[in-house]
PDB file of C-alpha atoms in Angstrom:
ATOM      1  CA  MET A   1     142.634  75.961 194.460  1.00  0.00           C
ATOM      2  CA  PRO A   2     144.955  78.962 194.201  1.00  0.00           C
ATOM      3  CA  PHE A   3     144.691  81.682 196.703  1.00  0.00           C
ATOM      4  CA  THR A   4     144.140  85.196 195.166  1.00  0.00           C
ATOM      5  CA  LEU A   5     144.679  88.400 197.011  1.00  0.00           C
ATOM      6  CA  PRO A   6     141.914  90.969 197.046  1.00  0.00           C
ATOM      7  CA  SER A   7     142.391  93.967 194.755  1.00  0.00           C
ATOM      8  CA  ARG A   8     144.050  96.935 196.422  1.00  0.00           C
ATOM      9  CA  THR A   9     142.122  99.432 194.290  1.00  0.00           C
ATOM     10  CA  PRO A  10     140.163 101.775 196.560  1.00  0.00           C
ATOM     11  CA  ALA A  11     136.427 101.858 196.206  1.00  0.00           C
ATOM     12  CA  GLY A  12     136.200 105.589 195.281  1.00  0.00           C
ATOM     13  CA  PRO A  13     137.798 107.617 192.503  1.00  0.00           C
ATOM     14  CA  ARG A  14     141.547 107.857 192.313  1.00  0.00           C
ATOM     15  CA  ARG A  15     143.421 110.971 193.369  1.00  0.00           C
ATOM     16  CA  ARG A  16     144.678 111.588 189.823  1.00  0.00           C
ATOM     17  CA  THR A  17     141.093 111.478 188.497  1.00  0.00           C
ATOM     18  CA  LEU A  18     139.929 113.977 191.094  1.00  0.00           C
ATOM     19  CA  LEU A  19     142.768 116.387 190.310  1.00  0.00           C
ATOM     20  CA  ALA A  20     142.147 116.169 186.577  1.00  0.00           C
ATOM     21  CA  SER A  21     138.434 116.735 187.084  1.00  0.00           C
ATOM     22  CA  ALA A  22     139.060 119.757 189.307  1.00  0.00           C
ATOM     23  CA  ALA A  23     141.491 121.259 186.786  1.00  0.00           C
ATOM     24  CA  GLY A  24     139.009 120.700 183.963  1.00  0.00           C
ATOM     25  CA  ALA A  25     136.173 122.278 185.922  1.00  0.00           C
ATOM     26  CA  PHE A  26     138.368 125.266 186.764  1.00  0.00           C
ATOM     27  CA  ALA A  27     139.325 125.728 183.108  1.00  0.00           C
ATOM     28  CA  LEU A  28     135.707 125.503 181.973  1.00  0.00           C
ATOM     29  CA  ALA A  29     134.589 127.997 184.588  1.00  0.00           C
ATOM     30  CA  GLY A  30     137.315 130.412 183.480  1.00  0.00           C
ATOM     31  CA  CYS A  31     136.432 130.045 179.809  1.00  0.00           C
ATOM     32  CA  SER A  32     132.742 130.514 180.281  1.00  0.00           C
ATOM     33  CA  ALA A  33     132.777 133.429 182.703  1.00  0.00           C
ATOM     34  CA  PRO A  34     130.373 136.111 181.552  1.00  0.00           C
ATOM     35  CA  GLU A  35     131.860 139.218 180.001  1.00  0.00           C
ATOM     36  CA  SER A  36     131.384 142.221 182.215  1.00  0.00           C
ATOM     37  CA  SER A  37     129.799 145.246 180.614  1.00  0.00           C
ATOM     38  CA  THR A  38     131.108 147.659 183.226  1.00  0.00           C
ATOM     39  CA  ASP A  39     134.437 148.335 184.862  1.00  0.00           C
ATOM     40  CA  ALA A  40     134.945 147.957 188.594  1.00  0.00           C
ATOM     41  CA  THR A  41     134.842 151.773 188.741  1.00  0.00           C
ATOM     42  CA  GLY A  42     131.089 151.819 189.201  1.00  0.00           C
ATOM     43  CA  GLY A  43     129.165 151.685 185.974  1.00  0.00           C
ATOM     44  CA  SER A  44     131.482 153.333 183.463  1.00  0.00           C
ATOM     45  CA  PRO A  45     131.655 151.598 180.075  1.00  0.00           C
ATOM     46  CA  SER A  46     134.189 148.794 179.900  1.00  0.00           C
ATOM     47  CA  ALA A  47     137.015 148.664 177.399  1.00  0.00           C
ATOM     48  CA  ALA A  48     134.979 146.104 175.444  1.00  0.00           C
ATOM     49  CA  ASP A  49     131.959 148.427 175.311  1.00  0.00           C
ATOM     50  CA  ARG A  50     134.128 151.301 174.145  1.00  0.00           C
ATOM     51  CA  ALA A  51     135.771 149.102 171.494  1.00  0.00           C
ATOM     52  CA  ARG A  52     132.359 147.898 170.308  1.00  0.00           C
ATOM     53  CA  ALA A  53     131.043 151.485 170.062  1.00  0.00           C
ATOM     54  CA  ARG A  54     134.172 152.607 168.204  1.00  0.00           C
ATOM     55  CA  ALA A  55     133.881 149.693 165.769  1.00  0.00           C
ATOM     56  CA  ALA A  56     130.218 150.505 165.072  1.00  0.00           C
ATOM     57  CA  ARG A  57     131.052 154.170 164.534  1.00  0.00           C
ATOM     58  CA  ASP A  58     133.992 153.318 162.239  1.00  0.00           C
ATOM     59  CA  SER A  59     131.759 151.065 160.143  1.00  0.00           C
ATOM     60  CA  GLN A  60     129.150 153.809 159.873  1.00  0.00           C
ATOM     61  CA  VAL A  61     131.785 156.302 158.708  1.00  0.00           C
ATOM     62  CA  LEU A  62     133.019 153.775 156.148  1.00  0.00           C
ATOM     63  CA  ALA A  63     129.451 153.202 154.915  1.00  0.00           C
ATOM     64  CA  GLU A  64     129.154 156.976 154.456  1.00  0.00           C
ATOM     65  CA  ARG A  65     132.344 156.960 152.386  1.00  0.00           C
ATOM     66  CA  TYR A  66     130.861 154.268 150.176  1.00  0.00           C
ATOM     67  CA  ALA A  67     127.680 156.331 149.807  1.00  0.00           C
ATOM     68  CA  THR A  68     129.736 159.402 148.861  1.00  0.00           C
ATOM     69  CA  VAL A  69     131.592 157.469 146.145  1.00  0.00           C
ATOM     70  CA  ILE A  70     128.360 155.917 144.837  1.00  0.00           C
ATOM     71  CA  THR A  71     126.813 159.386 144.594  1.00  0.00           C
ATOM     72  CA  ALA A  72     129.883 160.850 142.883  1.00  0.00           C
ATOM     73  CA  HIS A  73     130.373 157.900 140.507  1.00  0.00           C
ATOM     74  CA  PRO A  74     127.014 156.250 139.693  1.00  0.00           C
ATOM     75  CA  SER A  75     128.728 153.893 137.239  1.00  0.00           C
ATOM     76  CA  LEU A  76     130.388 152.178 140.252  1.00  0.00           C
ATOM     77  CA  ALA A  77     127.101 151.706 142.113  1.00  0.00           C
ATOM     78  CA  ASP A  78     126.507 148.087 141.081  1.00  0.00           C
ATOM     79  CA  ARG A  79     130.006 147.160 142.187  1.00  0.00           C
ATOM     80  CA  LEU A  80     129.951 149.080 145.469  1.00  0.00           C
ATOM     81  CA  ARG A  81     126.413 148.525 146.790  1.00  0.00           C
ATOM     82  CA  PRO A  82     127.038 144.948 147.997  1.00  0.00           C
ATOM     83  CA  LEU A  83     130.238 146.010 149.771  1.00  0.00           C
ATOM     84  CA  ARG A  84     128.477 148.971 151.391  1.00  0.00           C
ATOM     85  CA  ALA A  85     125.619 146.698 152.478  1.00  0.00           C
ATOM     86  CA  GLU A  86     128.164 144.451 154.217  1.00  0.00           C
ATOM     87  CA  VAL A  87     129.697 147.443 155.990  1.00  0.00           C
ATOM     88  CA  VAL A  88     126.239 148.521 157.172  1.00  0.00           C
ATOM     89  CA  ARG A  89     125.672 144.991 158.525  1.00  0.00           C
ATOM     90  CA  HIS A  90     129.026 145.194 160.325  1.00  0.00           C
ATOM     91  CA  ALA A  91     127.934 148.434 162.016  1.00  0.00           C
ATOM     92  CA  ALA A  92     124.696 146.761 163.097  1.00  0.00           C
ATOM     93  CA  ALA A  93     126.595 143.739 164.453  1.00  0.00           C
ATOM     94  CA  PHE A  94     128.740 145.972 166.649  1.00  0.00           C
ATOM     95  CA  ASP A  95     125.865 148.155 167.795  1.00  0.00           C
ATOM     96  CA  THR A  96     124.448 146.641 170.973  1.00  0.00           C
ATOM     97  CA  GLY A  97     122.105 149.432 171.948  1.00  0.00           C
ATOM     98  CA  GLU A  98     123.869 149.864 175.299  1.00  0.00           C
ATOM     99  CA  PRO A  99     124.655 153.377 176.561  1.00  0.00           C
ATOM    100  CA  ALA A 100     128.308 153.057 175.521  1.00  0.00           C
ATOM    101  CA  SER A 101     127.261 152.666 171.916  1.00  0.00           C
ATOM    102  CA  ALA A 102     124.503 155.266 171.918  1.00  0.00           C
ATOM    103  CA  SER A 103     126.574 157.629 169.784  1.00  0.00           C
ATOM    104  CA  ALA A 104     127.420 154.814 167.414  1.00  0.00           C
ATOM    105  CA  SER A 105     123.788 153.838 167.005  1.00  0.00           C
ATOM    106  CA  ALA A 106     122.700 157.298 165.972  1.00  0.00           C
ATOM    107  CA  SER A 107     121.728 157.762 162.375  1.00  0.00           C
ATOM    108  CA  PRO A 108     124.655 158.359 160.012  1.00  0.00           C
ATOM    109  CA  SER A 109     123.510 161.917 159.383  1.00  0.00           C
ATOM    110  CA  THR A 110     123.916 162.777 163.078  1.00  0.00           C
ATOM    111  CA  SER A 111     126.980 160.732 163.966  1.00  0.00           C
ATOM    112  CA  VAL A 112     129.015 161.396 160.849  1.00  0.00           C
ATOM    113  CA  SER A 113     129.778 164.978 160.018  1.00  0.00           C
ATOM    114  CA  PRO A 114     130.391 165.933 156.391  1.00  0.00           C
ATOM    115  CA  SER A 115     134.053 166.562 157.203  1.00  0.00           C
ATOM    116  CA  ALA A 116     134.407 163.006 158.565  1.00  0.00           C
ATOM    117  CA  SER A 117     133.492 161.632 155.166  1.00  0.00           C
ATOM    118  CA  PRO A 118     135.799 163.285 152.635  1.00  0.00           C
ATOM    119  CA  ALA A 119     134.664 164.064 149.127  1.00  0.00           C
ATOM    120  CA  ALA A 120     135.211 161.300 146.622  1.00  0.00           C
ATOM    121  CA  PRO A 121     138.152 161.675 144.240  1.00  0.00           C
ATOM    122  CA  ALA A 122     137.172 162.921 140.801  1.00  0.00           C
ATOM    123  CA  ASP A 123     138.291 159.779 138.963  1.00  0.00           C
ATOM    124  CA  GLU A 124     136.815 156.323 139.543  1.00  0.00           C
ATOM    125  CA  LYS A 125     140.174 154.614 139.941  1.00  0.00           C
ATOM    126  CA  GLY A 126     141.167 157.086 142.660  1.00  0.00           C
ATOM    127  CA  ALA A 127     137.809 156.645 144.398  1.00  0.00           C
ATOM    128  CA  LEU A 128     138.226 152.861 144.459  1.00  0.00           C
ATOM    129  CA  ALA A 129     141.804 153.190 145.722  1.00  0.00           C
ATOM    130  CA  ASP A 130     140.595 155.553 148.452  1.00  0.00           C
ATOM    131  CA  LEU A 131     137.943 153.070 149.591  1.00  0.00           C
ATOM    132  CA  ALA A 132     140.440 150.209 149.476  1.00  0.00           C
ATOM    133  CA  THR A 133     142.860 152.185 151.656  1.00  0.00           C
ATOM    134  CA  ALA A 134     140.078 152.981 154.128  1.00  0.00           C
ATOM    135  CA  GLU A 135     139.050 149.308 154.288  1.00  0.00           C
ATOM    136  CA  ARG A 136     142.659 148.155 154.738  1.00  0.00           C
ATOM    137  CA  THR A 137     143.379 150.736 157.446  1.00  0.00           C
ATOM    138  CA  LEU A 138     140.245 149.829 159.370  1.00  0.00           C
ATOM    139  CA  ALA A 139     140.982 146.100 159.059  1.00  0.00           C
ATOM    140  CA  ASP A 140     144.472 146.707 160.471  1.00  0.00           C
ATOM    141  CA  GLN A 141     143.079 148.744 163.394  1.00  0.00           C
ATOM    142  CA  ARG A 142     140.583 146.017 164.208  1.00  0.00           C
ATOM    143  CA  THR A 143     143.234 143.325 164.033  1.00  0.00           C
ATOM    144  CA  LYS A 144     145.388 145.243 166.531  1.00  0.00           C
ATOM    145  CA  ALA A 145     142.387 145.700 168.850  1.00  0.00           C
ATOM    146  CA  LEU A 146     141.870 141.927 169.128  1.00  0.00           C
ATOM    147  CA  LEU A 147     144.304 141.653 172.027  1.00  0.00           C
ATOM    148  CA  ASP A 148     142.391 144.110 174.175  1.00  0.00           C
ATOM    149  CA  VAL A 149     138.855 142.697 173.987  1.00  0.00           C
ATOM    150  CA  PRO A 150     137.168 139.554 175.347  1.00  0.00           C
ATOM    151  CA  GLY A 151     136.458 136.426 173.311  1.00  0.00           C
ATOM    152  CA  GLU A 152     133.148 137.023 171.555  1.00  0.00           C
ATOM    153  CA  LEU A 153     133.997 140.599 170.589  1.00  0.00           C
ATOM    154  CA  ALA A 154     137.454 139.487 169.464  1.00  0.00           C
ATOM    155  CA  ARG A 155     135.882 136.890 167.179  1.00  0.00           C
ATOM    156  CA  LEU A 156     133.539 139.521 165.731  1.00  0.00           C
ATOM    157  CA  LEU A 157     136.403 141.986 165.216  1.00  0.00           C
ATOM    158  CA  ALA A 158     138.500 139.291 163.536  1.00  0.00           C
ATOM    159  CA  SER A 159     135.660 138.338 161.220  1.00  0.00           C
ATOM    160  CA  VAL A 160     134.922 141.931 160.252  1.00  0.00           C
ATOM    161  CA  ALA A 161     138.635 142.679 159.796  1.00  0.00           C
ATOM    162  CA  ALA A 162     138.896 139.708 157.428  1.00  0.00           C
ATOM    163  CA  ALA A 163     135.866 140.953 155.516  1.00  0.00           C
ATOM    164  CA  GLY A 164     137.450 144.409 155.291  1.00  0.00           C
ATOM    165  CA  ALA A 165     140.652 142.931 153.896  1.00  0.00           C
ATOM    166  CA  ALA A 166     138.582 141.027 151.333  1.00  0.00           C
ATOM    167  CA  HIS A 167     136.761 144.251 150.417  1.00  0.00           C
ATOM    168  CA  ALA A 168     140.105 146.000 149.899  1.00  0.00           C
ATOM    169  CA  TYR A 169     141.196 143.180 147.612  1.00  0.00           C
ATOM    170  CA  LEU A 170     137.949 143.316 145.627  1.00  0.00           C
ATOM    171  CA  LEU A 171     138.209 147.074 145.280  1.00  0.00           C
ATOM    172  CA  THR A 172     141.762 146.921 143.906  1.00  0.00           C
ATOM    173  CA  GLU A 173     141.431 143.726 141.857  1.00  0.00           C
ATOM    174  CA  GLY A 174     139.128 145.281 139.269  1.00  0.00           C
ATOM    175  CA  THR A 175     141.491 148.201 138.690  1.00  0.00           C
ATOM    176  CA  LYS A 176     144.389 146.043 137.492  1.00  0.00           C
TER     177      LYS A 176
END
């Protein structure tokens, strides 16, 4: 009968397993930390709240521009209504109802002055180009803002920026 030595494996978990578990728990805790809605300065709106309010306001202004073009060029209404409806949904997605976005959640007639929404160009092609430029500019601004906002808001901004770029494409594609 051969003599076998007892296993030298300790009864508990190995040191490497404990370190890996601790690192994983630390990473998960860091990834799932709640997003603060206020700065450490005592209740003022955070950068994320300000970015969210600005995004809602920008979408409302863009929706007004669509409405102006639809009013000026009724023949474009069927083409522009679905895009405007998307922009209105974007404004609603950004509007959280928190104090920082109170100005953004006001009705378009109170938050958007007539001068903020320029008159539509006289020709349809120019009006579509104007909307496409506005969509593209806003999509670029939102893409740049991604670096300064926390995860969930960054994902929303990225999604809406992509939709804006698609709107710009759709607005210019029909004019070629």
